[in-house]
Short mmCIF file of C-alpha atoms in Angstrom, two decimals:
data_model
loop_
_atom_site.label_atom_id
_atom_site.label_comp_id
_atom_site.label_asym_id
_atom_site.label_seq_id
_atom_site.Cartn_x
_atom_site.Cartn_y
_atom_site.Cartn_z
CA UNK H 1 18.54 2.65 -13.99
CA UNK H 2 19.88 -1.02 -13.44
CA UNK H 3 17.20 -2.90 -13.49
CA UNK H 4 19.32 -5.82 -11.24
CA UNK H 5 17.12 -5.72 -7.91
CA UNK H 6 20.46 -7.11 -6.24
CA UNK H 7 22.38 -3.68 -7.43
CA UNK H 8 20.20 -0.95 -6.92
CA UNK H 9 20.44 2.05 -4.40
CA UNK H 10 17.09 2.14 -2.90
CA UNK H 11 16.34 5.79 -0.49
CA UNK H 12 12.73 5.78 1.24
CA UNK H 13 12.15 9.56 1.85
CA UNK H 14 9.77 9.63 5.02
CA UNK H 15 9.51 6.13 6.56
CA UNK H 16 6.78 6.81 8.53
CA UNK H 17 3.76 4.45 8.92
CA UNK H 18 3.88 3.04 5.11
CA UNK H 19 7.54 3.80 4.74
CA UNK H 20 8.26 1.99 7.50
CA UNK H 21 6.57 -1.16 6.58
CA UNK H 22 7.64 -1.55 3.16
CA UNK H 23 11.83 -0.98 4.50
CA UNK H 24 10.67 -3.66 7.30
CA UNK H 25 9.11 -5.91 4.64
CA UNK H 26 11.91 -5.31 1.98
CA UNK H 27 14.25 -6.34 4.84
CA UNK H 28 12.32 -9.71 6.14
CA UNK H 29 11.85 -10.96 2.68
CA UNK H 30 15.91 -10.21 1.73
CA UNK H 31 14.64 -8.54 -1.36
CA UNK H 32 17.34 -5.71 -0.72
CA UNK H 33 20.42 -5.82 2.01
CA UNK H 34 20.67 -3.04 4.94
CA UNK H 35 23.68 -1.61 2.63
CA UNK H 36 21.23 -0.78 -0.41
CA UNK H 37 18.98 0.47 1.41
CA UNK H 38 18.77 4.25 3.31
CA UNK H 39 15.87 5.95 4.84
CA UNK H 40 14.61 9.61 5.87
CA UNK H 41 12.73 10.92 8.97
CA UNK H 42 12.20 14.48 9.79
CA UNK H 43 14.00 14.50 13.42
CA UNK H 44 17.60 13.59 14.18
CA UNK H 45 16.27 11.67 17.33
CA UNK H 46 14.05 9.40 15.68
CA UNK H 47 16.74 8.76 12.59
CA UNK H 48 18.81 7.23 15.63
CA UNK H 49 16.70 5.13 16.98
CA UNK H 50 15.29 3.52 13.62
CA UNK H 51 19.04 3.33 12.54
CA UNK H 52 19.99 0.86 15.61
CA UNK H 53 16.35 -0.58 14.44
CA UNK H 54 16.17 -1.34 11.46
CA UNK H 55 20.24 -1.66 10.87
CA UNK H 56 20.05 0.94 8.07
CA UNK H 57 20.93 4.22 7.47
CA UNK H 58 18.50 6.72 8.63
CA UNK H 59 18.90 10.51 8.28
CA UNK H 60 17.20 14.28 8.03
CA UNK H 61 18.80 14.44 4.64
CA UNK H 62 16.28 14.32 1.93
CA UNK H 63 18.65 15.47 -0.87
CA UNK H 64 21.71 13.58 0.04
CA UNK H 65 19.85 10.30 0.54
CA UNK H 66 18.43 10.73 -3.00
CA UNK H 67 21.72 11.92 -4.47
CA UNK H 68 23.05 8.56 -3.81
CA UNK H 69 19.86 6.34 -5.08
CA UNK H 70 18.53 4.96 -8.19
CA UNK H 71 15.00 4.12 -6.70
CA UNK H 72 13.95 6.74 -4.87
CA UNK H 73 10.41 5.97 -3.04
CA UNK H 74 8.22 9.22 -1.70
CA UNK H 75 6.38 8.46 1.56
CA UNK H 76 5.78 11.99 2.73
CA UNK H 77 2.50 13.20 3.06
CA UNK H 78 0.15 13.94 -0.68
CA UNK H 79 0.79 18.00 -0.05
CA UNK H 80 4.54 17.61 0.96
CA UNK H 81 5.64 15.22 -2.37
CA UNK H 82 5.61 17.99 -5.41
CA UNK H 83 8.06 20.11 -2.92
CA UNK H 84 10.40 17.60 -1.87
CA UNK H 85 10.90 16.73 -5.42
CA UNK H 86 10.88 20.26 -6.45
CA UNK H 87 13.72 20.27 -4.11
CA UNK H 88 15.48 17.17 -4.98
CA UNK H 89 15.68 18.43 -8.54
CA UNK H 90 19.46 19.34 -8.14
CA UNK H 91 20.47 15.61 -8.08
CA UNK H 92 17.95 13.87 -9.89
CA UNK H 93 18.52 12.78 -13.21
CA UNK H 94 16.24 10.42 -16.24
CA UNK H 95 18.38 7.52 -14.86
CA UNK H 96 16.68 7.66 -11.67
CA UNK H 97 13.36 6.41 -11.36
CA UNK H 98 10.87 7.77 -8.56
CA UNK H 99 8.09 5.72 -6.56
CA UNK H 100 5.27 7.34 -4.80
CA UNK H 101 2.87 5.82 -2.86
CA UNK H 102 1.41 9.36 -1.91
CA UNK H 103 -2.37 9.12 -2.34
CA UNK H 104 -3.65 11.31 -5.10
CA UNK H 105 -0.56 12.64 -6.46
CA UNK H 106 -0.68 12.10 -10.31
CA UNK H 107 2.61 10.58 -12.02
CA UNK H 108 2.31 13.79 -13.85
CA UNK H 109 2.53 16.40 -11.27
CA UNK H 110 5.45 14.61 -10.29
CA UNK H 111 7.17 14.68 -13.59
CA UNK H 112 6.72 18.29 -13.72
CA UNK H 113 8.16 19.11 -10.14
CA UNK H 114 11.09 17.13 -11.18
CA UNK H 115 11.54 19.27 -14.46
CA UNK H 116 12.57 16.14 -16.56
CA UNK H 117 11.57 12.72 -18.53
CA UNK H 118 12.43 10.40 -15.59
CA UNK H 119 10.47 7.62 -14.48
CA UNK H 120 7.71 7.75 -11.91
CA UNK H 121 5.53 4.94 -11.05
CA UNK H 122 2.48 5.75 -8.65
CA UNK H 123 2.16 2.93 -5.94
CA UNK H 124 -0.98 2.03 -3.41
CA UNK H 125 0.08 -0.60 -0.97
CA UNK H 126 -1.76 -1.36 2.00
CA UNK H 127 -0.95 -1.83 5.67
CA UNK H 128 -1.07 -5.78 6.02
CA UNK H 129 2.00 -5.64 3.85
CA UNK H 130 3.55 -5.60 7.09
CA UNK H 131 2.95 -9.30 7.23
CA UNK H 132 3.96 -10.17 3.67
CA UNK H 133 -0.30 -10.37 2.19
CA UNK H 134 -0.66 -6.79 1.30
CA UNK H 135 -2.30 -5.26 -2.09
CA UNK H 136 -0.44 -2.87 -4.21
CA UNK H 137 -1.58 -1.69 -7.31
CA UNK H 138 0.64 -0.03 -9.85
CA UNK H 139 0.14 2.64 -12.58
CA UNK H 140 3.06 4.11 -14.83
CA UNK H 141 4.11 8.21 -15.80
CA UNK H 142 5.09 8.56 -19.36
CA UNK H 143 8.84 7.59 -19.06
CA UNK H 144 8.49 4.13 -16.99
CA UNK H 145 9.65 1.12 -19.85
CA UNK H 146 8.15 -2.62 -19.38
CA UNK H 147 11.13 -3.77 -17.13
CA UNK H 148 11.09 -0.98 -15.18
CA UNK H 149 7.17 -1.77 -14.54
CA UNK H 150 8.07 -5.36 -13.84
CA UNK H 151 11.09 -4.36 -11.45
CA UNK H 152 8.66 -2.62 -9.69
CA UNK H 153 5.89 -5.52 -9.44
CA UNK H 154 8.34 -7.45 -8.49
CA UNK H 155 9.48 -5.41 -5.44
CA UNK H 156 6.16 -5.38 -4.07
CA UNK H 157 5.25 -8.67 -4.54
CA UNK H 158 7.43 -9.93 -2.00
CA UNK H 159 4.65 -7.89 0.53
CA UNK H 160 1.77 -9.32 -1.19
CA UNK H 161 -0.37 -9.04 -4.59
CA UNK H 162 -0.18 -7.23 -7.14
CA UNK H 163 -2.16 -5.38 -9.97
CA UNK H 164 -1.20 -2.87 -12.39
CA UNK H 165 -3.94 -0.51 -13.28
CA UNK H 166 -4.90 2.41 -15.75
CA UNK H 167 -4.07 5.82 -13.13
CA UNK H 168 -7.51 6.96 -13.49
CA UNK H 169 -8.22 3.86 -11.00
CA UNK H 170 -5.92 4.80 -8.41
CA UNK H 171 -8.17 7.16 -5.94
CA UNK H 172 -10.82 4.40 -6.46
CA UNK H 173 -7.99 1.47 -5.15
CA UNK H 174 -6.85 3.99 -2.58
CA UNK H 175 -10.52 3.77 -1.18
CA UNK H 176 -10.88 0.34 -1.62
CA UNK H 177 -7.94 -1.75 -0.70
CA UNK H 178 -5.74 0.97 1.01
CA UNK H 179 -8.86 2.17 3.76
CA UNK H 180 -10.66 -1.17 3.04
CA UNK H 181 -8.06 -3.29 6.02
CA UNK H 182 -10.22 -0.55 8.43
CA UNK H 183 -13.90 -1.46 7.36
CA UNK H 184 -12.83 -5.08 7.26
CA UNK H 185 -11.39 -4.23 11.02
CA UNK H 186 -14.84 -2.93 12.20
CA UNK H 187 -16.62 -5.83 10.54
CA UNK H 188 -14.80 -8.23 12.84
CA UNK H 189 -15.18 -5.91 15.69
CA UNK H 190 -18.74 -6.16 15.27
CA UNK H 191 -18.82 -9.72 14.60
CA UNK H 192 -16.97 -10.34 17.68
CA UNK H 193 -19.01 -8.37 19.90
CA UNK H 194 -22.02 -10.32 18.43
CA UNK H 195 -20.31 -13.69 19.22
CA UNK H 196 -19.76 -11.95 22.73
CA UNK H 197 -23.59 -11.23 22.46
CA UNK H 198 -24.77 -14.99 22.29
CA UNK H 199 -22.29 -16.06 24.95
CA UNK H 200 -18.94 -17.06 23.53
CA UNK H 201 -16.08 -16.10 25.45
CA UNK H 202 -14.73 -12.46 24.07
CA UNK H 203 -11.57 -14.21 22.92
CA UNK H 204 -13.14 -17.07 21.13
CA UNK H 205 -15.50 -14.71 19.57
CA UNK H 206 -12.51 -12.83 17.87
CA UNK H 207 -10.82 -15.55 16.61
CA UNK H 208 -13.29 -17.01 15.01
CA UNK H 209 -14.57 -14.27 13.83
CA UNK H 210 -10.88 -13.61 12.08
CA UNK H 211 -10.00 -16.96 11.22
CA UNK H 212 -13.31 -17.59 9.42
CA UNK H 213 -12.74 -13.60 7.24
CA UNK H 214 -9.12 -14.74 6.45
CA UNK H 215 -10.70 -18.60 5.19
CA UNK H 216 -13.67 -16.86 3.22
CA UNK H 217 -11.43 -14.44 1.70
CA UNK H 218 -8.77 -17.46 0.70
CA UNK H 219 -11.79 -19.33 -0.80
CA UNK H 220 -12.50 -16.24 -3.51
CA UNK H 221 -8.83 -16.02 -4.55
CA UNK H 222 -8.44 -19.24 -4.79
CA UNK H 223 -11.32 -20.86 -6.15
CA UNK H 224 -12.19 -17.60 -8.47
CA UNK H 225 -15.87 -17.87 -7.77
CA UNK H 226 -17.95 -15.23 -7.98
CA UNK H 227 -18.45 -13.88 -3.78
CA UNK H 228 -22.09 -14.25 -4.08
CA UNK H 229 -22.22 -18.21 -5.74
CA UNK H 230 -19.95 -18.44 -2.79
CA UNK H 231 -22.40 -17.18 -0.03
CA UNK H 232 -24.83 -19.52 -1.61
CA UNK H 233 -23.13 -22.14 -1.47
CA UNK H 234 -23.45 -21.61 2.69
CA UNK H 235 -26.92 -20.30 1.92
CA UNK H 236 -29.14 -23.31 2.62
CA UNK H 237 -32.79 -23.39 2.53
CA UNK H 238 -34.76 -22.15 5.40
CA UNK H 239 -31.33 -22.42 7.62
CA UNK H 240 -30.03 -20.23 9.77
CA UNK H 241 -27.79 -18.28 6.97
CA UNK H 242 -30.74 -16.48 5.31
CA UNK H 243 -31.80 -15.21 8.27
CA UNK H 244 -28.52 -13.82 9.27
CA UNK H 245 -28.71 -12.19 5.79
CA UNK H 246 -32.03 -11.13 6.16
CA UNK H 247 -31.03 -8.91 8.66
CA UNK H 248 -28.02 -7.22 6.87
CA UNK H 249 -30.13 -5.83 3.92
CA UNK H 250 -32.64 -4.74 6.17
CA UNK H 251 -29.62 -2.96 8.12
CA UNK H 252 -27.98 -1.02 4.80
CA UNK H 253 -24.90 -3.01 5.00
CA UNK H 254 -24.29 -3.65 1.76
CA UNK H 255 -25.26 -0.20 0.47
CA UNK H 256 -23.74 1.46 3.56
CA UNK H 257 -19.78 0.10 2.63
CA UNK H 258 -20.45 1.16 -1.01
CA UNK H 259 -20.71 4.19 -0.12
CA UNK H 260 -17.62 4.27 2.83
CA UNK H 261 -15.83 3.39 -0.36
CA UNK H 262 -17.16 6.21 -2.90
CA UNK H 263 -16.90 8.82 0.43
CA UNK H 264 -13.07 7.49 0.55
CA UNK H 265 -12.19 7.94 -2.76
CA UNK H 266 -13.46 11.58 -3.08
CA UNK H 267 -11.53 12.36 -0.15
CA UNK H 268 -8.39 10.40 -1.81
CA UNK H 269 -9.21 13.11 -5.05
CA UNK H 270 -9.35 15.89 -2.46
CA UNK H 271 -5.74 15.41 -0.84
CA UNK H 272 -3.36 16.02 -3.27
CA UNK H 273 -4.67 19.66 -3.61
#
């Protein structure tokens, strides 16, 4: 495959929810044109309406859409990928290379639906992507070379981070960055609701609820501090902090999201079959 971003063919085969974010992201950040890039939905109707859109071309047409690719990405559902490439064998060939984001469908059970040595790399992006701070990590099949690996961490760091990873990691990233945007959702619900709870107008409440998770996360990527040297650092003696902490360990909190994200990942195991 040419590994010149600016030449390739690039077919998304189901742009639903995830799909649809990474053709809208591609788009924004001019990583691809409208001409390099085609799309697939499963009804006629809705292939119109994302065509006018997006500006791209949509269709039904699985096979024909991949036919004419060199980076193919899957976005159908985990039980629906091995089929569709099962039945996109007829025009793929080892000069192709295939990109699933399809939670916990192995690179291999993808190289053995598509009956020969052609790349697959095994994506996990998550939905704030959408506004160009997502987190995707990356794991290869057998056939992927370096540049294709760095093609592809290049594409999605135009939506984000990035971080390649062994694929033994992948249903454990799947439960904790891919889900993790909806724990972090009902954290600021909650928070909110509390700020509500002492008396602060409900729109106040939110956004400084969300302004102050968005600043604490920037602090540990940027600084590189360990989280907890960072909550003591706001952790003063006999303040009001402890006590607010205080009450989370007596609630489970901590213990309670470790296991949301053990509970997610054996699910993520679970869907593929």
């Amino acid at each position: 495959m040419n590994e010149d971003i600016t030449q390739i063919r690039v077919a998304i085969l189901g742009a639903g929810k995830m799909g649809g974010i990474l053709l809208q992201a591609f788009l924004k950040q001019q990583l691809f044109t409208q001409d390099q890039l085609t799309a697939t939905v499963a009804h006629e109707e809705r292939a119109q309406v994302l065509s006018a859109q997006w500006g791209v071309e949509v269709t039904t047409d699985n096979v024909e859409a991949a036919r004419r690719a060199d980076l193919i990405l899957l976005g159908v559902k985990p039980f629906q990928v091995t089929e569709l490439v099962s039945q996109l064998r007829p025009v793929l060939t080892e000069e192709k290379m295939l990109m699933s984001f399809a939670t916990g469908v192995k690179t291999s059970a993808i190289e053995e639906a598509a009956g020969l040595s052609i790349p697959v790399i095994r994506s996990m992006p998550n939905t704030p992507s959408m506004l160009g701070v997502g987190m995707t990590a990356l794991c290869r099949g057998r056939y992927v070379t370096d540049a294709q690996m760095l093609m592809a961490s290049r594409i999605y760091e135009t939506i984000g981070r990035t971080v390649i990873v062994d694929e033994k990691h992948m249903d454990a990233v799947t439960a904790l960055s891919a889900s993790g945007p909806a724990y972090i959702y009902i954290i600021l619900e909650s928070l909110a609701e509390a700020g509500v709870k002492v008396g602060l107008p409900r729109d106040i409440a939110t956004l400084l609820a969300a302004q102050m998770t968005f600043g604490a996360s920037k602090m540990v990527l940027d600084t590189g501090y360990h989280p907890a040297l960072l909550k003591d650092a706001v952790t003063t003696p006999a303040g009001c902090t402890i006590d607010g902490i205080l009450e989370l360990e007596e609630g489970g909190l901590r213990v309670t999201l470790i296991k949301a994200v053990m509970r997610a990942a054996q699910r993520a195991r679970e869907l593929a079959g």
